[in-house]
């Protein structure tokens, strides 16, 4: 092989073969995780990575599952349905995972549940809220996280009534989550007799000035912003710039974008008095495991946990490991049976899936949700009243 | 290569491919299916770029037209997938004819810019008309044959690939193919010899667009989900890389390039965002060491083996 070109081709070929056969000798139980590591919600992927690391350590330090170590294989879906469907399939066919957990984009999850159902692989959705995900009542699909109807009917609508808002504006991104939650909110506002207007915005838009001018004309008291990812930061900053807020209170209807590390950098002081939905508060722990999670998190990462999605994925992996242990095998149907009987302490409460078919509650566990307001960069719980640590400031 | 030799090779290769569903697991079969889609795309793009010298950036857009036409007709109008694919192919071909008629007089960089603009306009329409297309949420569509089977879709894509390769081969070895070459080599000389340059270009563009539409439509039904990723520039540049790395202007180049790059991208996918970097390095290495692609390398190493343009 004196010719350098032949050498180069040989090297490329050898590398490919080594990469292909590398993981073959591993003796582990594999669980797949799907989520966005790239794209506008890449911060969720980081939160997922943190939760995964803690969950693996937590489970393997306690002996693993079925006498083997638990291994997690991550597939980046970038929040795109096509990447999500092919990534899910790759986890099943290439990596031979026994179960898949995760996802935080409804459109991606809706593509994934079709693959899960077709390939008969249990799938626990962590943070994709669109109702049809569980309303389709697929036998292999579970959700250990909020649903749009749960968040709207149990938290957002009740908060709007509690705060006494009379005029609201719904801003929804054109995704399954955004359009779905906006439709449910509309129904709830009509039932409450709240005057409202609604507009839809492009999911990846960074320019909301036109929409905000329309909103300003309507002069709402509250803006229910269903925009996920960096787009929410642009929306909050531009609303502050046009003085739409704080005259109108902005509610981030998803939550995590208001907790991402670059939130304050992107929105500056316009972030003050912004409100958001969350399943955790920086200083309140709902279960003993949540306190343990905080200790582990601080030890591992040298900072406090902020994005609640690290807890969501931690819980989802714990549920998966618990189901494998109770099933005593990795057979898909046995795992589904075990998942149906789940009763497990997570970081957000006792997890138990709904078993009544017909609606989105089937195979669904809804964690308690809070409404929190940033007040001088401190998180203040303003709803529900029994958990409130302060009152709404305007 | 004579027609007889071409068909013998095609027949033998197809026979070997037919055995793949028996020996490959579902993941590897998926990789082969994706490769076949890219063979259809790269081979048909090569027809205009490699044989007439017209660099179009709208090839993925035509695949998108095929995929969305078929998908929307099957989901909203209850049409069968087969009829949807046929309509999608026809729509892509007719649109290609229209776009070709409007912009192929320009040629060169102007053609590239116009097709780039057309591609972006189409993507924006698909993304924003989400009431019909579901935009970035993706449109879920039925498979070609229900219940879904990977093996069945493999054979359908294999048939589509064979059809594409036969059409491309027949065209480039006909009088029309000679005209293509003449236009590519010296447009003025070709015109002076009586070749209707515009007609040749438009014809190549329309056939190539129809074949891209066919590829997109079948691929959409295989995935059972279509998104604006199909008519995206990302996919366009991926197809372009396959044809260039395989060997632009050679019949086998795009086939080899499609398989090589699809398999490579699967291996380097594990490295997350770094896989784009690795991909770029491979493309740079090819540009440095083998500017004529893998087929150029083959010609260099095996000059006596009959590897030709």
XYZ file of C-alpha atoms in Angstrom:
703
model
C 0.000 0.000 0.000
C 2.451 2.574 -1.151
C -0.145 4.796 -2.732
C -1.402 7.409 -0.197
C -4.876 7.440 -1.781
C -5.287 3.700 -1.233
C -4.069 4.182 2.341
C -6.682 6.880 2.879
C -9.489 4.689 1.561
C -8.260 1.755 3.668
C -8.219 3.947 6.790
C -11.745 5.184 6.131
C -13.015 1.638 5.614
C -11.270 0.289 8.748
C -12.628 3.141 10.869
C -16.142 2.426 9.638
C -15.835 -1.273 10.515
C -14.461 -0.491 14.008
C -17.285 1.977 14.637
C -19.812 -0.564 13.461
C -18.745 -3.464 15.667
C -17.544 -1.432 18.662
C -20.530 -1.646 21.027
C -21.363 -5.284 20.238
C -19.863 -6.813 23.410
C -21.736 -4.591 25.901
C -23.834 -6.479 28.472
C -26.439 -3.968 29.564
C -30.140 -3.263 29.515
C -30.597 -0.442 27.051
C -33.193 2.299 27.302
C -33.491 4.832 24.506
C -34.005 8.540 25.055
C -35.367 10.878 22.386
C -35.102 14.634 22.731
C -33.728 17.805 21.176
C -29.990 18.298 21.529
C -29.942 20.727 18.631
C -32.378 23.348 17.337
C -34.253 26.089 19.159
C -34.850 23.966 22.253
C -31.355 22.499 22.595
C -31.366 23.603 26.260
C -33.948 20.876 26.880
C -31.435 18.357 25.557
C -28.945 19.661 28.110
C -31.531 19.290 30.901
C -32.238 15.789 29.617
C -28.510 14.947 29.626
C -28.240 16.058 33.263
C -31.302 14.045 34.308
C -30.058 10.981 32.397
C -26.653 11.093 34.090
C -28.213 11.269 37.539
C -30.755 8.543 36.748
C -28.072 6.143 35.455
C -25.923 6.694 38.564
C -28.945 6.390 40.852
C -30.139 3.115 39.299
C -26.736 1.488 38.750
C -25.540 2.365 42.268
C -28.544 0.393 43.488
C -27.587 -2.711 41.497
C -28.900 -1.845 38.029
C -31.732 -3.837 36.459
C -32.038 -7.611 36.031
C -28.463 -7.949 37.311
C -27.132 -5.740 34.507
C -26.147 -2.125 34.281
C -28.653 0.254 32.800
C -27.429 1.979 29.654
C -29.056 4.948 27.976
C -28.771 5.642 24.245
C -29.717 9.182 23.212
C -31.120 10.135 19.798
C -31.230 13.799 18.924
C -34.603 14.632 17.346
C -34.002 18.412 17.066
C -37.749 18.795 17.644
C -38.375 17.730 14.026
C -40.989 15.004 13.387
C -39.036 13.316 10.571
C -35.831 13.128 12.613
C -37.862 11.970 15.618
C -39.523 9.087 13.756
C -36.299 7.881 12.154
C -34.345 8.355 15.410
C -36.902 6.320 17.346
C -36.771 3.558 14.755
C -32.976 3.604 14.859
C -32.994 3.134 18.634
C -35.184 0.065 18.251
C -33.615 -1.561 15.199
C -29.943 -0.606 15.593
C -29.470 -0.181 19.346
C -32.044 -2.805 20.391
C -33.376 -0.725 23.277
C -36.113 -2.354 25.351
C -38.036 0.860 25.898
C -37.874 4.492 24.798
C -38.496 7.524 26.999
C -38.302 11.296 26.612
C -39.273 13.876 23.989
C -40.358 17.436 24.618
C -41.931 18.433 21.288
C -45.490 17.309 20.638
C -45.124 17.146 16.847
C -42.037 14.947 17.276
C -43.800 12.785 19.874
C -46.837 12.362 17.596
C -44.528 10.981 14.907
C -42.766 8.744 17.457
C -45.919 7.194 18.919
C -46.820 5.888 15.457
C -43.452 4.097 15.280
C -43.810 2.831 18.877
C -47.251 1.487 18.103
C -46.171 -0.085 14.820
C -43.008 -1.659 16.245
C -44.669 -2.564 19.558
C -42.094 -0.858 21.741
C -43.096 0.767 25.065
C -42.640 4.530 24.967
C -42.908 6.857 27.979
C -43.346 10.466 26.849
C -41.777 12.847 29.339
C -42.612 16.374 28.266
C -44.754 16.555 25.136
C -48.147 17.911 26.068
C -50.479 17.538 23.041
C -53.591 15.610 24.058
C -53.639 13.187 21.069
C -50.376 11.614 22.298
C -52.310 9.642 24.892
C -55.824 10.311 23.569
C -55.069 7.891 20.727
C -55.026 5.250 23.487
C -52.112 3.323 21.982
C -51.254 0.319 24.130
C -47.494 0.953 24.041
C -47.614 4.688 24.730
C -47.508 6.259 28.200
C -46.964 9.808 29.385
C -45.393 10.726 32.714
C -45.859 14.445 32.309
C -48.359 17.196 31.652
C -51.032 17.143 28.947
C -52.465 20.262 27.326
C -55.946 19.660 28.748
C -54.528 19.002 32.217
C -52.427 22.181 32.201
C -55.218 24.391 30.810
C -58.135 23.051 32.825
C -56.327 22.447 36.107
C -53.905 25.362 36.177
C -54.038 28.112 33.522
C -57.832 28.630 33.335
C -58.180 28.487 37.111
C -55.363 31.011 37.510
C -56.951 33.399 34.982
C -60.211 33.229 36.976
C -58.380 33.511 40.308
C -56.415 36.587 39.161
C -59.615 38.177 37.830
C -58.322 38.872 34.299
C -61.064 40.171 31.987
C -59.130 40.512 28.726
C -56.658 37.973 27.440
C -54.600 37.428 24.307
C -53.598 33.955 23.166
C -50.392 33.708 21.141
C -49.699 30.217 19.846
C -46.865 28.807 17.766
C -47.866 26.626 14.800
C -47.009 23.298 16.402
C -49.210 20.488 17.688
C -48.574 21.696 21.235
C -49.193 25.385 20.459
C -52.315 24.941 18.327
C -53.726 22.297 20.682
C -53.232 24.238 23.902
C -54.543 27.453 22.275
C -57.757 25.701 21.240
C -58.293 24.347 24.763
C -57.541 27.776 26.249
C -60.092 29.398 23.940
C -62.779 27.025 25.178
C -61.801 27.681 28.797
C -61.841 31.483 28.314
C -65.276 31.320 26.657
C -66.548 29.299 29.632
C -65.074 31.904 32.007
C -66.573 34.803 30.040
C -63.136 36.342 29.467
C -62.835 38.546 26.382
C -59.987 37.323 24.204
C -58.252 37.429 20.861
C -55.910 34.897 19.339
C -53.124 34.742 16.804
C -50.792 32.079 15.517
C -47.083 32.668 15.042
C -44.397 30.767 13.160
C -42.633 28.316 15.464
C -39.136 29.487 14.569
C -39.943 33.186 14.302
C -37.581 35.631 15.963
C -39.519 38.755 15.036
C -42.783 39.326 16.915
C -43.113 43.099 16.443
C -46.090 42.835 14.048
C -47.966 40.488 16.375
C -47.142 42.637 19.393
C -48.503 45.765 17.677
C -51.827 43.965 17.211
C -51.755 42.791 20.812
C -51.045 46.322 22.043
C -54.144 47.611 20.243
C -56.310 45.054 22.071
C -54.747 46.049 25.434
C -55.068 42.692 27.185
C -54.423 42.213 30.893
C -52.735 38.884 30.312
C -50.935 37.337 27.338
C -50.992 33.558 27.279
C -47.861 32.863 25.242
C -47.621 29.341 23.889
C -44.246 29.739 22.229
C -41.464 27.260 22.968
C -37.725 27.645 22.646
C -35.688 30.777 22.021
C -38.762 32.335 20.369
C -40.218 32.946 23.824
C -37.156 35.009 24.763
C -37.584 37.178 21.664
C -41.290 37.564 22.435
C -40.698 38.684 26.047
C -37.892 41.096 25.102
C -39.830 42.649 22.216
C -43.025 42.930 24.336
C -41.013 44.844 26.934
C -39.481 47.032 24.256
C -42.933 47.971 22.872
C -44.230 48.462 26.430
C -46.877 45.769 25.963
C -45.583 44.286 29.207
C -45.633 44.695 32.150
C -48.975 46.435 31.456
C -50.094 42.993 30.334
C -48.755 40.040 32.317
C -47.023 37.505 30.066
C -47.526 33.840 30.941
C -44.974 31.486 29.383
C -47.332 28.554 28.873
C -44.519 26.000 28.559
C -42.201 27.001 31.385
C -38.659 25.841 30.716
C -37.620 28.683 28.359
C -38.109 31.076 31.309
C -35.681 28.927 33.303
C -32.960 28.425 30.732
C -29.528 29.820 31.607
C -29.644 32.435 28.820
C -33.125 33.735 29.719
C -31.916 36.829 31.604
C -29.144 37.430 29.108
C -31.668 37.459 26.254
C -34.558 39.361 27.843
C -32.725 41.659 30.284
C -34.942 43.425 32.785
C -37.975 42.838 30.557
C -38.064 39.402 32.210
C -39.106 40.887 35.526
C -42.763 40.116 36.382
C -42.967 37.501 33.625
C -44.879 34.408 34.757
C -44.454 30.803 33.723
C -45.876 27.335 34.243
C -43.637 24.864 36.071
C -43.779 21.544 37.853
C -41.113 22.639 40.348
C -39.967 25.659 42.310
C -36.324 26.417 42.933
C -36.743 26.051 46.715
C -39.721 23.702 47.146
C -39.417 19.906 46.993
C -42.562 17.834 46.500
C -41.176 14.421 47.554
C -38.190 13.035 49.515
C -36.756 11.848 46.193
C -36.903 15.444 44.909
C -34.696 16.519 47.833
C -32.321 13.640 47.059
C -32.314 14.680 43.393
C -31.323 18.221 44.397
C -28.413 16.907 46.513
C -27.210 14.629 43.697
C -27.588 17.422 41.158
C -25.657 19.972 43.185
C -22.891 17.430 43.864
C -22.620 16.386 40.217
C -22.981 19.750 38.480
C -21.990 22.283 41.149
C -25.167 24.334 40.698
C -28.845 24.212 41.640
C -31.372 22.501 39.357
C -33.566 25.001 37.515
C -35.040 23.397 34.379
C -37.712 20.969 35.569
C -37.176 18.814 32.489
C -34.067 17.294 34.093
C -36.468 15.914 36.727
C -38.994 14.790 34.090
C -36.442 12.631 32.273
C -35.003 11.393 35.596
C -38.506 10.218 36.570
C -39.139 8.670 33.148
C -35.954 6.569 33.337
C -36.816 5.507 36.891
C -40.268 4.390 35.688
C -38.659 2.411 32.850
C -36.153 0.710 35.184
C -38.888 -0.027 37.723
C -41.068 -1.625 35.017
C -38.183 -3.812 33.771
C -37.473 -4.938 37.343
C -41.097 -5.783 38.056
C -41.615 -7.481 34.698
C -38.485 -9.569 35.317
C -37.748 -9.510 31.583
C -37.537 -7.126 28.646
C -40.446 -8.500 26.656
C -42.522 -5.543 25.374
C -45.948 -6.860 26.402
C -44.716 -7.753 29.902
C -43.251 -4.249 30.192
C -46.584 -2.690 29.201
C -48.353 -4.782 31.843
C -45.808 -3.658 34.454
C -46.097 -0.003 33.374
C -49.876 -0.128 33.797
C -49.317 -1.137 37.435
C -46.685 1.530 38.151
C -46.897 3.163 41.564
C -43.600 4.868 42.083
C -42.294 7.861 43.984
C -40.773 10.328 41.545
C -39.401 13.800 42.024
C -42.784 15.376 41.259
C -45.130 13.054 43.197
C -46.347 9.461 43.211
C -46.512 8.305 39.597
C -49.507 6.225 38.626
C -50.866 5.965 35.058
C -54.548 6.398 34.213
C -56.240 3.198 33.103
C -59.618 4.427 31.867
C -59.601 4.368 28.065
C -61.347 6.931 25.898
C -59.513 10.190 26.597
C -56.036 11.684 27.048
C -55.949 10.445 30.665
C -55.331 6.866 29.469
C -51.744 5.814 30.288
C -51.179 9.367 31.545
C -49.870 10.730 34.826
C -50.279 14.442 35.362
C -47.778 16.065 37.729
C -48.934 19.008 39.828
C -48.248 22.323 38.083
C -47.496 25.738 39.550
C -47.627 29.257 38.195
C -44.519 31.181 39.152
C -43.645 34.842 38.664
C -40.189 36.351 38.371
C -40.042 39.119 40.960
C -36.642 40.832 41.066
C -35.135 37.624 39.623
C -36.640 35.519 42.433
C -39.197 32.823 41.746
C -42.494 33.458 43.554
C -45.266 30.851 43.403
C -48.510 32.723 42.733
C -50.832 29.801 41.959
C -52.333 27.540 43.326
C -53.120 29.500 46.517
C -52.239 26.588 48.824
C -48.679 26.502 47.426
C -48.304 30.289 46.933
C -45.230 31.976 48.331
C -46.416 35.450 47.258
C -48.984 37.287 45.170
C -49.116 38.415 41.538
C -47.326 41.723 40.994
C -48.307 43.936 38.024
C -21.419 -0.399 -22.275
C -23.885 -2.093 -24.611
C -27.590 -2.253 -23.787
C -27.295 -6.017 -23.334
C -24.427 -5.685 -20.857
C -26.283 -2.941 -18.979
C -29.418 -5.042 -18.597
C -27.406 -8.116 -17.541
C -25.618 -6.121 -14.836
C -28.897 -4.510 -13.735
C -30.639 -7.894 -13.621
C -27.824 -9.500 -11.571
C -27.609 -6.558 -9.173
C -31.397 -6.562 -8.704
C -31.316 -10.308 -8.019
C -28.710 -9.787 -5.308
C -30.679 -6.869 -3.849
C -33.838 -9.008 -3.718
C -32.048 -11.260 -1.205
C -31.296 -8.374 1.169
C -34.567 -8.500 3.178
C -33.677 -12.114 4.036
C -30.205 -11.350 5.358
C -30.404 -7.818 6.764
C -31.980 -6.745 10.036
C -34.561 -3.945 9.986
C -32.018 -1.212 10.677
C -29.686 -2.188 7.839
C -32.633 -2.672 5.523
C -33.738 0.868 6.389
C -30.281 2.180 5.474
C -30.494 0.399 2.094
C -33.993 1.811 1.494
C -32.790 5.360 2.251
C -29.816 4.749 -0.065
C -32.180 3.690 -2.867
C -34.145 6.920 -2.433
C -30.916 8.879 -2.763
C -29.875 6.831 -5.813
C -33.138 7.908 -7.479
C -32.504 11.512 -6.489
C -28.796 11.693 -7.361
C -29.131 9.778 -10.646
C -31.962 12.027 -11.834
C -30.132 15.198 -10.740
C -27.066 13.917 -12.591
C -29.168 13.850 -15.755
C -29.386 17.651 -15.776
C -26.223 18.608 -13.892
C -23.894 15.912 -15.180
C -25.135 15.577 -18.751
C -26.410 19.041 -19.690
C -24.324 21.104 -17.256
C -27.377 22.826 -15.711
C -26.931 23.118 -11.940
C -30.429 23.162 -10.488
C -31.061 23.636 -6.769
C -34.728 22.750 -7.070
C -34.373 18.974 -7.252
C -35.358 18.431 -3.610
C -38.252 20.844 -4.189
C -39.574 18.574 -6.954
C -39.253 15.587 -4.632
C -41.301 17.655 -2.170
C -43.940 18.378 -4.822
C -44.240 14.637 -5.495
C -44.387 13.781 -1.786
C -46.899 16.474 -0.800
C -49.149 15.960 -3.844
C -49.352 12.243 -3.166
C -49.629 12.690 0.620
C -52.364 15.334 0.505
C -54.376 13.426 -2.117
C -54.268 10.206 -0.113
C -55.058 11.864 3.232
C -57.568 14.537 2.187
C -59.114 13.065 -0.968
C -58.951 9.388 -0.066
C -56.949 8.514 -3.178
C -54.960 5.254 -3.185
C -51.223 5.595 -2.569
C -50.420 4.251 -6.042
C -52.599 6.812 -7.765
C -51.193 9.458 -5.400
C -47.621 8.571 -6.421
C -48.548 8.664 -10.123
C -50.225 12.073 -9.684
C -47.285 13.347 -7.619
C -44.831 12.269 -10.318
C -46.907 13.894 -13.030
C -47.321 17.116 -11.020
C -43.570 17.323 -10.417
C -42.913 16.699 -14.123
C -45.405 19.345 -15.277
C -44.095 21.856 -12.713
C -40.556 21.050 -13.881
C -41.660 21.705 -17.452
C -43.146 25.062 -16.396
C -40.132 26.122 -14.324
C -37.800 24.902 -17.052
C -39.694 26.807 -19.733
C -39.539 30.002 -17.670
C -35.935 29.948 -16.512
C -33.831 27.633 -18.658
C -33.172 30.338 -21.237
C -30.998 31.963 -18.594
C -28.541 29.143 -17.965
C -25.422 29.236 -15.776
C -25.520 31.035 -12.437
C -28.931 32.591 -13.219
C -30.540 29.195 -13.528
C -29.002 28.145 -10.198
C -30.249 31.311 -8.497
C -33.759 30.985 -9.942
C -34.083 27.347 -8.893
C -32.714 28.258 -5.455
C -35.438 30.901 -5.154
C -38.119 28.483 -6.391
C -36.987 25.940 -3.815
C -37.176 28.445 -0.944
C -40.585 29.761 -2.060
C -41.959 26.236 -2.111
C -40.562 25.474 1.349
C -42.070 28.675 2.776
C -45.484 27.879 1.256
C -45.429 24.344 2.656
C -44.339 25.595 6.086
C -46.952 28.344 6.300
C -49.959 26.615 4.741
C -50.140 24.293 7.713
C -53.931 23.924 7.443
C -53.268 21.804 4.366
C -49.679 20.591 4.782
C -49.387 20.667 8.631
C -46.141 22.616 8.086
C -43.245 21.653 10.343
C -45.593 19.414 12.366
C -45.429 16.898 9.548
C -48.236 15.248 7.587
C -48.837 11.621 8.473
C -49.747 9.608 5.399
C -50.559 5.937 4.733
C -47.947 3.447 3.492
C -47.883 2.262 -0.121
C -49.360 -1.061 0.944
C -51.083 -1.652 4.288
C -50.280 -3.215 6.703
C -46.866 -1.551 6.770
C -43.891 -3.703 5.896
C -40.325 -2.557 5.444
C -39.562 -5.387 3.044
C -42.511 -4.494 0.783
C -41.407 -0.855 0.680
C -37.881 -1.974 -0.063
C -39.105 -3.772 -3.188
C -41.211 -0.767 -4.239
C -38.225 1.573 -3.880
C -36.019 -0.939 -5.674
C -38.498 -0.954 -8.571
C -38.525 2.862 -8.556
C -34.722 2.899 -8.605
C -34.558 0.446 -11.516
C -37.088 2.535 -13.437
C -35.070 5.698 -12.789
C -31.785 4.084 -13.831
C -33.300 2.599 -17.013
C -34.854 5.948 -17.992
C -31.574 7.799 -17.338
C -29.519 5.175 -19.178
C -31.862 5.119 -22.182
C -31.860 8.919 -22.416
C -28.095 9.357 -22.204
C -27.527 6.637 -24.779
C -30.070 7.992 -27.248
C -29.837 10.838 -29.753
C -31.271 13.049 -27.055
C -28.324 12.103 -24.822
C -25.935 13.118 -27.579
C -27.731 16.438 -27.765
C -27.378 16.788 -23.981
C -23.631 16.272 -24.267
C -23.368 18.634 -27.193
C -25.173 21.380 -25.248
C -22.962 20.753 -22.218
C -19.705 20.819 -24.180
C -20.335 23.817 -26.424
C -23.752 25.402 -26.530
C -23.026 27.624 -29.545
C -21.550 24.779 -31.580
C -24.553 22.624 -30.743
C -26.930 25.386 -31.796
C -25.038 25.929 -35.062
C -25.456 22.217 -35.808
C -29.223 22.497 -35.443
C -29.691 21.374 -31.849
C -32.612 23.155 -30.195
C -30.719 24.014 -26.993
C -33.689 25.312 -24.996
C -35.838 22.325 -25.940
C -33.079 19.926 -24.891
C -32.626 21.676 -21.561
C -36.357 21.893 -20.806
C -36.849 18.248 -21.695
C -33.985 17.133 -19.445
C -35.289 19.339 -16.656
C -38.861 17.995 -16.918
C -37.787 14.327 -16.992
C -35.407 14.884 -14.092
C -38.142 16.687 -12.101
C -40.654 13.910 -12.703
C -38.130 11.306 -11.502
C -37.441 13.403 -8.377
C -41.210 13.628 -7.803
C -41.479 9.848 -8.085
C -38.645 9.390 -5.569
C -40.158 11.884 -3.110
C -43.654 10.411 -3.360
C -42.570 6.810 -2.742
C -40.175 7.863 0.039
C -42.935 9.851 1.757
C -45.191 6.788 1.829
C -42.305 4.684 3.123
C -41.706 7.128 6.001
C -45.480 7.619 6.464
C -44.611 11.189 7.390
C -43.765 14.130 5.182
C -42.250 17.373 6.440
C -40.609 20.419 4.812
C -37.317 18.545 5.259
C -37.971 16.738 1.958
C -38.081 19.930 -0.152
C -35.257 21.493 1.874
C -31.892 22.813 0.752
C -30.249 20.439 3.262
C -31.548 17.488 1.269
C -30.660 19.241 -1.989
C -27.019 19.679 -0.932
C -26.890 16.107 0.327
C -27.973 14.894 -3.123
C -25.519 17.256 -4.776
C -22.681 15.898 -2.585
C -23.610 12.332 -3.506
C -23.482 13.038 -7.214
C -20.250 15.046 -6.957
C -18.446 12.636 -4.594
C -19.604 9.634 -6.625
C -18.605 11.250 -9.886
C -20.692 13.839 -11.713
C -21.428 13.005 -15.331
C -20.853 9.284 -14.935
C -23.703 6.786 -14.789
C -22.408 4.780 -11.811
C -21.061 7.763 -9.836
C -24.328 8.919 -8.222
C -25.221 5.287 -7.361
C -21.905 4.750 -5.578
C -22.024 8.218 -4.005
C -25.536 7.638 -2.660
C -24.672 4.366 -0.955
C -21.300 5.642 0.313
C -22.654 8.843 1.840
C -25.823 7.323 3.307
C -23.826 4.582 5.015
C -21.159 7.042 6.135
C -23.741 9.430 7.554
C -25.264 6.552 9.560
C -21.893 5.696 11.083
C -20.943 9.232 11.986
C -24.416 10.170 13.252
C -23.388 8.867 16.698
C -21.048 11.843 17.032
C -23.934 14.293 17.233
C -23.208 17.665 15.722
C -19.638 16.555 14.952
C -21.013 14.301 12.232
C -21.513 17.399 10.068
C -17.838 18.223 10.608
C -16.736 14.683 9.686
C -18.969 14.876 6.617
C -17.333 18.142 5.592
C -13.851 16.678 6.090
C -14.692 13.713 3.864
C -16.004 16.072 1.179
C -12.832 18.185 1.469
C -10.629 15.087 1.270
C -12.490 13.982 -1.839
C -12.173 17.438 -3.409
C -8.432 17.416 -2.699
C -7.550 13.844 -3.649
C -10.305 12.884 -6.071
C -11.955 15.907 -7.697
C -13.660 13.616 -10.211
C -15.236 11.611 -7.458
C -15.031 7.923 -6.653
C -15.506 7.057 -10.331
C -12.514 9.260 -11.170
C -10.448 7.326 -8.620
C -11.617 4.045 -10.099
C -10.616 5.164 -13.582
C -7.198 6.142 -12.242
C -6.562 2.853 -10.396
C -8.128 0.547 -12.942
C -7.512 2.104 -16.343
C -7.744 -1.247 -18.087
C -10.980 -2.380 -16.484
C -13.246 -0.473 -18.784
C -14.422 2.042 -16.178
C -15.589 4.920 -18.348
C -17.465 8.143 -18.215
